[in-house]
Amino acid sequence: MTTASALTGVIPPVSTPLTPDLEVDTGSLARLVDHLLTGGVDALFVLGSTSEVAYLPDGHRKVVLETVVGHVAGQVPVLAGVIDTTALRVLDHARVAAGAGADGLVATAPFYTRTHPDEIAVHFRTIAARGGLPLYAYDLPVSVHSKLGTDLVLELAADGTLAGVKDSSGDEGGLRGVILGRRDRPEIDSFSVLTGSELTVDSALWMGADGVVPGLGNVDPHGYARLFRAAEQGNWVAARSEQERLLRLFQLVHVGAGRMGMSSSALGAFKAALHLRGIIDHPATALPQIPLNADEVARVKEYLATAGLL
Amino acid sequence: MTTASALTGVIPPVSTPLTPDLEVDTGSLARLVDHLLTGGVDALFVLGSTSEVAYLPDGHRKVVLETVVGHVAGQVPVLAGVIDTTALRVLDHARVAAGAGADGLVATAPFYTRTHPDEIAVHFRTIAARGGLPLYAYDLPVSVHSKLGTDLVLELAADGTLAGVKDSSGDEGGLRGVILGRRDRPEIDSFSVLTGSELTVDSALWMGADGVVPGLGNVDPHGYARLFRAAEQGNWVAARSEQERLLRLFQLVHVGAGRMGMSSSALGAFKAALHLRGIIDHPATALPQIPLNADEVARVKEYLATAGLL
Amino acid sequence: MTTASALTGVIPPVSTPLTPDLEVDTGSLARLVDHLLTGGVDALFVLGSTSEVAYLPDGHRKVVLETVVGHVAGQVPVLAGVIDTTALRVLDHARVAAGAGADGLVATAPFYTRTHPDEIAVHFRTIAARGGLPLYAYDLPVSVHSKLGTDLVLELAADGTLAGVKDSSGDEGGLRGVILGRRDRPEIDSFSVLTGSELTVDSALWMGADGVVPGLGNVDPHGYARLFRAAEQGNWVAARSEQERLLRLFQLVHVGAGRMGMSSSALGAFKAALHLRGIIDHPATALPQIPLNADEVARVKEYLATAGLL
Amino acid sequence: MTTASALTGVIPPVSTPLTPDLEVDTGSLARLVDHLLTGGVDALFVLGSTSEVAYLPDGHRKVVLETVVGHVAGQVPVLAGVIDTTALRVLDHARVAAGAGADGLVATAPFYTRTHPDEIAVHFRTIAARGGLPLYAYDLPVSVHSKLGTDLVLELAADGTLAGVKDSSGDEGGLRGVILGRRDRPEIDSFSVLTGSELTVDSALWMGADGVVPGLGNVDPHGYARLFRAAEQGNWVAARSEQERLLRLFQLVHVGAGRMGMSSSALGAFKAALHLRGIIDHPATALPQIPLNADEVARVKEYLATAGLL
């Protein structure tokens, strides 16, 4: 399976179920993949932020890749996050991903270092040249503390470095600039523009985005698939209605706010929801995240009930 | 060699010389170690930010560790940076460091993730409990985007989690709070407080810090050693004078400003200086850093000349 | 004229034309008001960021208010920015605005100070209680360095503190949260939700926003009016097309990037465009902004030509 | 009284006592001035951040100026904060300050706007050219979100724009760069370098700073005066000991942390301490700050007792 045409549709970043002793729970992971495929998603993105990639040692990362690629068995493309500080470290992950049979790579700008935009270009060009798989840029300023500029993204699209971008910056003007810039350059019409902002999927698609990478899609893949299909069919009112239901559901990410980091609150809530829905065996999150307490889990349950997911 | 008493003195973060094809230049690295030991340093810190740790794949990291630990052969303690996003990933590096014979570990707070202070405590406790070596916290908000609070550092000192802190936050009030807090708790008097701010070493020592981890110490270890000895002997005027000379020399870190990231400008300037001084064979920096150009190298040379280092 | 029902439509933040010696150019200001009214806008917002409010002394502010309110003479509502650091200073501006006959007040969260959300609530409640006019919150984190939370905005809407919000945060998920929250509370259905993000007006309206406050609306009020009318009539394809044309035009804000601050580049470009279009006599911006040079003005002219505005 | 030679010594930013209905409490203000002068301070800085300048309307500001300048009656220089967003607004305050008889002006870089360093230079040059009094730059990134570069400060010193700088940035390396840069330029030896970091006064003086502007100096002027005199006499051990006592006392700024903004917690604690010490009649802080509660005031009292101030 290749991704020569633009990747489109719903591409959830797959949660990584863990056992109580924090090993990858491969059984639950396979069930989660089935849940997502049954839900109607178009591709999978493993080892993204929602997958707790920043918490997983290399051994865990490899197990995740092999489990998902093996279980998917070519039904849909599998993109692999190769999240690390700079190009050479990213390329080590890329080799593992290629070896496991992934269909594409997803890399952020450098982090930890203080990096110039020209160096960010070198970073992506190095990964693309040696990574052996289509490369998607992951624009995530909240984690890497730099924003990919519209011109940079279009330049890296035009020279073949990037196969697409996952824009999780929340900068809808920038997203739209990329979409219009692509329209002006027919030679990059296979460049895939994906939004990572799970609350504005209908409007992103309306602007011309190709798809969405929603963390909340783990909990409710059917909802995001319905949203995407409605948009595809031009039924924008239905798309909006679905999006609004999902926006209300999304508030579950705040249940732990104040008592733990925002990462832990969101990741813990997604896993609690998957556990409550019977899809994964354990809601455990990786160290050093503080787990949700009983009260917080009960609130997740209420959100699920309200959204009709219990 | 252990670090049971508080680590003190000049502990440079060792640059990582690279060959033109970006492999570790072990010959140059050994010469750099000799240069530092001859210069009078008290310990070495490998795989820190100045070592380009965020740019080095695991294979390079291992070669650095083995080269330095082997070459030092117990003459001084060798601390190993185990820089990665969260505890379980850090522990993979810790195993390699312990296997190579390092004397201590240096870890930052989590990065990439958005982490609560209570989770930062779990992070360090996990590394200390399983890392098998004394653990030093590396407070580097410019890279990890969170600051270690004074109370947190003292709590982790008191419970035995941390053997010391390298404070590169630039927050001298916070540094001083840790120093006074230690004075109030005789049970943690072996806790080592090191400043990473290479421009205020005399005043940090005056406040009661135990030592310094100066990136610029690669270029001029003799200068930092003289500074430390002068302070030790109570000759604060000489210490200040030496510090002022080093502050002027430090301006070389800005030669590439505007044309590259601040990381690249500083790291490139340190390596250019080491190359100009004949200590390393190549001034190459790791991808994706933009290299200094001839004009910038010429300005580094002027700084060296002014400082009496050519 | 009152704003008892929700304010809707296109409400441009009116530029403040200046003479070469930096006095308010009241003749140009009156012509600009005519240009906007002829363009079909629904209300005016004077003394906003686009009006260079942060650069204008109180005397200038008063002249602007009196000129615009007088010239408009009740044809449309006039909102007055009362931008200052905290509530008591804001109230001094509010008195002037009320005296001049403004129809509403627009205030940001406190700035310069480091302020808790509970204090932000007190701030708005104080202004509403004593300001004597309907109060609109201006959510502008890029200037005030704090974000108004969705819950806070809804709470201040529900208790009657706020008549509306101008959301210039770029956080479309937050904007949508306010829109849905309002829908759940019929008692606040006159609360006005306005977007300040001039690049996503079609999608903001699609989500349920009531209107837009576009800085670029000074340059092309007809465009924003067409966009709003198309959306109102359910002609979303026409709205999108208009928005896309305006997004391309908006790039003129970057002509001075690198050589001056982002504020100056955008404000200077708006004024250069108004001058090139013959609406204002001088393109001067207030101190200490660096003016556009001839080359930058030429590029503004090209953007206008491309957009069909010359 | 002029400040033609470099301003030196302890220059506290004077708190602004308020009545319960939030008018300036001029009786308490006069007593506070006496307390400071008796404490041995060398000059006064009114209308700084510690004075709640960002909370005070212009009328309050004028009363403060007239009260303090009148009460001081030339015994020491009085500097006036002219804190506002940009140059023309600052100049309105400068006129009031000059009219009231202030001896110098203190202005920050522009805020609210996004400003280029070249524009910051124009800002200060405009204020200096038209303000009619010696101008001190107030480097306060935590409030204005830009940092004054060392080269910019030295350039503005060399061309006569600035009479001095109050560095509250916490960047001790930058402070030291200004001090050394001044030493290299004998023509600017009357340029005054003051630290606003109240926890590192001994080391700042050791580096060559001329004085300190300590908010905590309201509470304990005698302590800061002793510190400065000890340093002046070369008794650095006594200076350090005094500084360490003051650092412990300074922790009272955190009593309200979490429940209010950092500004309110510090300002409220200073006023609570002044009230507990019997110097001001009311501990009221300006709107919209949340006041300290009884428990927090009790903790302030403990800090005072420990410091020997009750």
Tab-separated table of C-alpha atoms in Angstrom, chain A residues 22 48-49 53-61 83-89 92-93 108 110-116 118-120 122-123 126 130 138 140 142-145 258-265 286-290, chain B residues 22 48-49 53-61 83-89 92-93 108 110-116 118-120 122-123 126 130 138 140 142-145 258-265 286-290:
chain	number	residue	atom	x	y	z
A	22	LEU	CA	3.321	-0.436	31.831
A	48	GLY	CA	1.839	10.335	17.830
A	49	SER	CA	1.391	12.570	20.871
A	53	VAL	CA	5.046	8.567	22.097
A	54	ALA	CA	7.065	10.910	24.291
A	55	TYR	CA	6.577	8.491	27.182
A	56	LEU	CA	7.409	5.259	25.361
A	57	PRO	CA	10.908	3.773	25.233
A	58	ASP	CA	12.136	2.480	21.886
A	59	GLY	CA	11.225	-1.091	22.761
A	60	HIS	CA	7.613	-0.143	23.352
A	61	ARG	CA	7.569	1.896	20.168
A	83	ILE	CA	9.197	11.880	17.142
A	84	ASP	CA	12.607	12.898	18.382
A	85	THR	CA	14.670	16.002	18.915
A	86	THR	CA	16.530	16.245	15.575
A	87	ALA	CA	17.052	14.563	12.214
A	88	LEU	CA	19.622	11.897	13.014
A	89	ARG	CA	17.671	10.664	15.994
A	92	ASP	CA	16.832	5.847	13.790
A	93	HIS	CA	13.100	5.663	14.403
A	108	THR	CA	7.902	17.417	14.093
A	110	PRO	CA	13.340	19.968	16.124
A	111	PHE	CA	12.726	20.472	19.801
A	112	TYR	CA	14.837	20.988	22.951
A	113	THR	CA	17.219	22.942	20.683
A	114	ARG	CA	16.646	26.541	19.548
A	115	THR	CA	16.404	26.222	15.818
A	116	HIS	CA	16.269	28.619	12.879
A	118	ASP	CA	16.422	27.363	7.635
A	119	GLU	CA	17.566	24.601	9.961
A	120	ILE	CA	14.041	23.257	10.209
A	122	VAL	CA	17.401	21.029	6.564
A	123	HIS	CA	15.890	18.816	9.264
A	126	THR	CA	17.451	15.159	5.756
A	130	ARG	CA	17.180	9.155	4.016
A	138	TYR	CA	3.645	17.534	12.280
A	140	LEU	CA	2.784	21.158	16.983
A	142	VAL	CA	2.636	23.484	21.963
A	143	SER	CA	5.214	20.692	22.183
A	144	VAL	CA	8.127	21.857	20.037
A	145	HIS	CA	7.828	25.598	20.609
A	258	GLY	CA	-5.093	21.492	37.810
A	259	ARG	CA	-4.165	18.197	39.444
A	260	MET	CA	-1.978	16.956	36.591
A	261	GLY	CA	-0.484	18.184	33.333
A	262	MET	CA	-2.749	18.899	30.363
A	263	SER	CA	-1.123	15.994	28.513
A	264	SER	CA	-1.995	13.559	31.281
A	265	SER	CA	-5.521	14.824	31.686
A	286	ALA	CA	2.765	5.790	31.149
A	287	LEU	CA	5.087	7.263	33.773
A	288	PRO	CA	5.328	9.933	35.093
A	289	GLN	CA	1.705	10.807	34.421
A	290	ILE	CA	-0.654	11.091	37.378
B	22	LEU	CA	29.296	13.440	11.190
B	48	GLY	CA	24.881	17.673	27.807
B	49	SER	CA	23.370	20.387	25.646
B	53	VAL	CA	23.191	15.583	22.867
B	54	ALA	CA	19.882	16.508	21.246
B	55	TYR	CA	21.493	16.027	17.838
B	56	LEU	CA	23.242	12.707	18.517
B	57	PRO	CA	21.670	9.331	17.793
B	58	ASP	CA	22.029	6.639	20.437
B	59	GLY	CA	24.978	5.063	18.642
B	60	HIS	CA	26.934	8.291	18.797
B	61	ARG	CA	25.988	8.763	22.424
B	83	ILE	CA	18.493	13.615	28.062
B	84	ASP	CA	15.161	12.422	26.770
B	85	THR	CA	11.525	13.321	26.958
B	86	THR	CA	10.372	11.260	29.971
B	87	ALA	CA	11.505	8.786	32.610
B	88	LEU	CA	11.284	5.471	30.765
B	89	ARG	CA	13.198	6.814	27.787
B	92	ASP	CA	17.279	3.422	28.557
B	93	HIS	CA	20.087	5.949	28.359
B	108	THR	CA	16.136	17.363	32.735
B	110	PRO	CA	10.184	16.104	30.930
B	111	PHE	CA	9.867	17.964	27.672
B	112	TYR	CA	7.591	17.838	24.595
B	113	THR	CA	4.810	16.930	27.046
B	114	ARG	CA	2.964	19.432	29.237
B	115	THR	CA	3.801	18.258	32.713
B	116	HIS	CA	2.655	19.109	36.233
B	118	ASP	CA	3.990	16.607	40.794
B	119	GLU	CA	4.709	14.626	37.638
B	120	ILE	CA	8.187	16.133	37.428
B	122	VAL	CA	7.607	11.284	39.838
B	123	HIS	CA	9.875	11.587	36.799
B	126	THR	CA	11.581	6.996	38.855
B	130	ARG	CA	15.966	2.558	38.750
B	138	TYR	CA	19.417	19.747	34.993
B	140	LEU	CA	17.075	24.182	31.686
B	142	VAL	CA	15.044	27.371	27.689
B	143	SER	CA	14.975	23.803	26.352
B	144	VAL	CA	12.319	22.022	28.383
B	145	HIS	CA	9.986	24.950	28.983
B	258	GLY	CA	20.212	35.845	12.968
B	259	ARG	CA	21.513	33.450	10.356
B	260	MET	CA	21.061	30.295	12.425
B	261	GLY	CA	19.536	29.176	15.710
B	262	MET	CA	21.059	30.303	18.998
B	263	SER	CA	22.018	26.682	19.700
B	264	SER	CA	23.967	26.414	16.446
B	265	SER	CA	25.668	29.749	16.853
B	286	ALA	CA	25.631	17.901	13.742
B	287	LEU	CA	22.646	18.138	11.412
B	288	PRO	CA	20.532	20.204	10.915
B	289	GLN	CA	22.692	23.001	12.236
B	290	ILE	CA	23.899	25.642	9.799
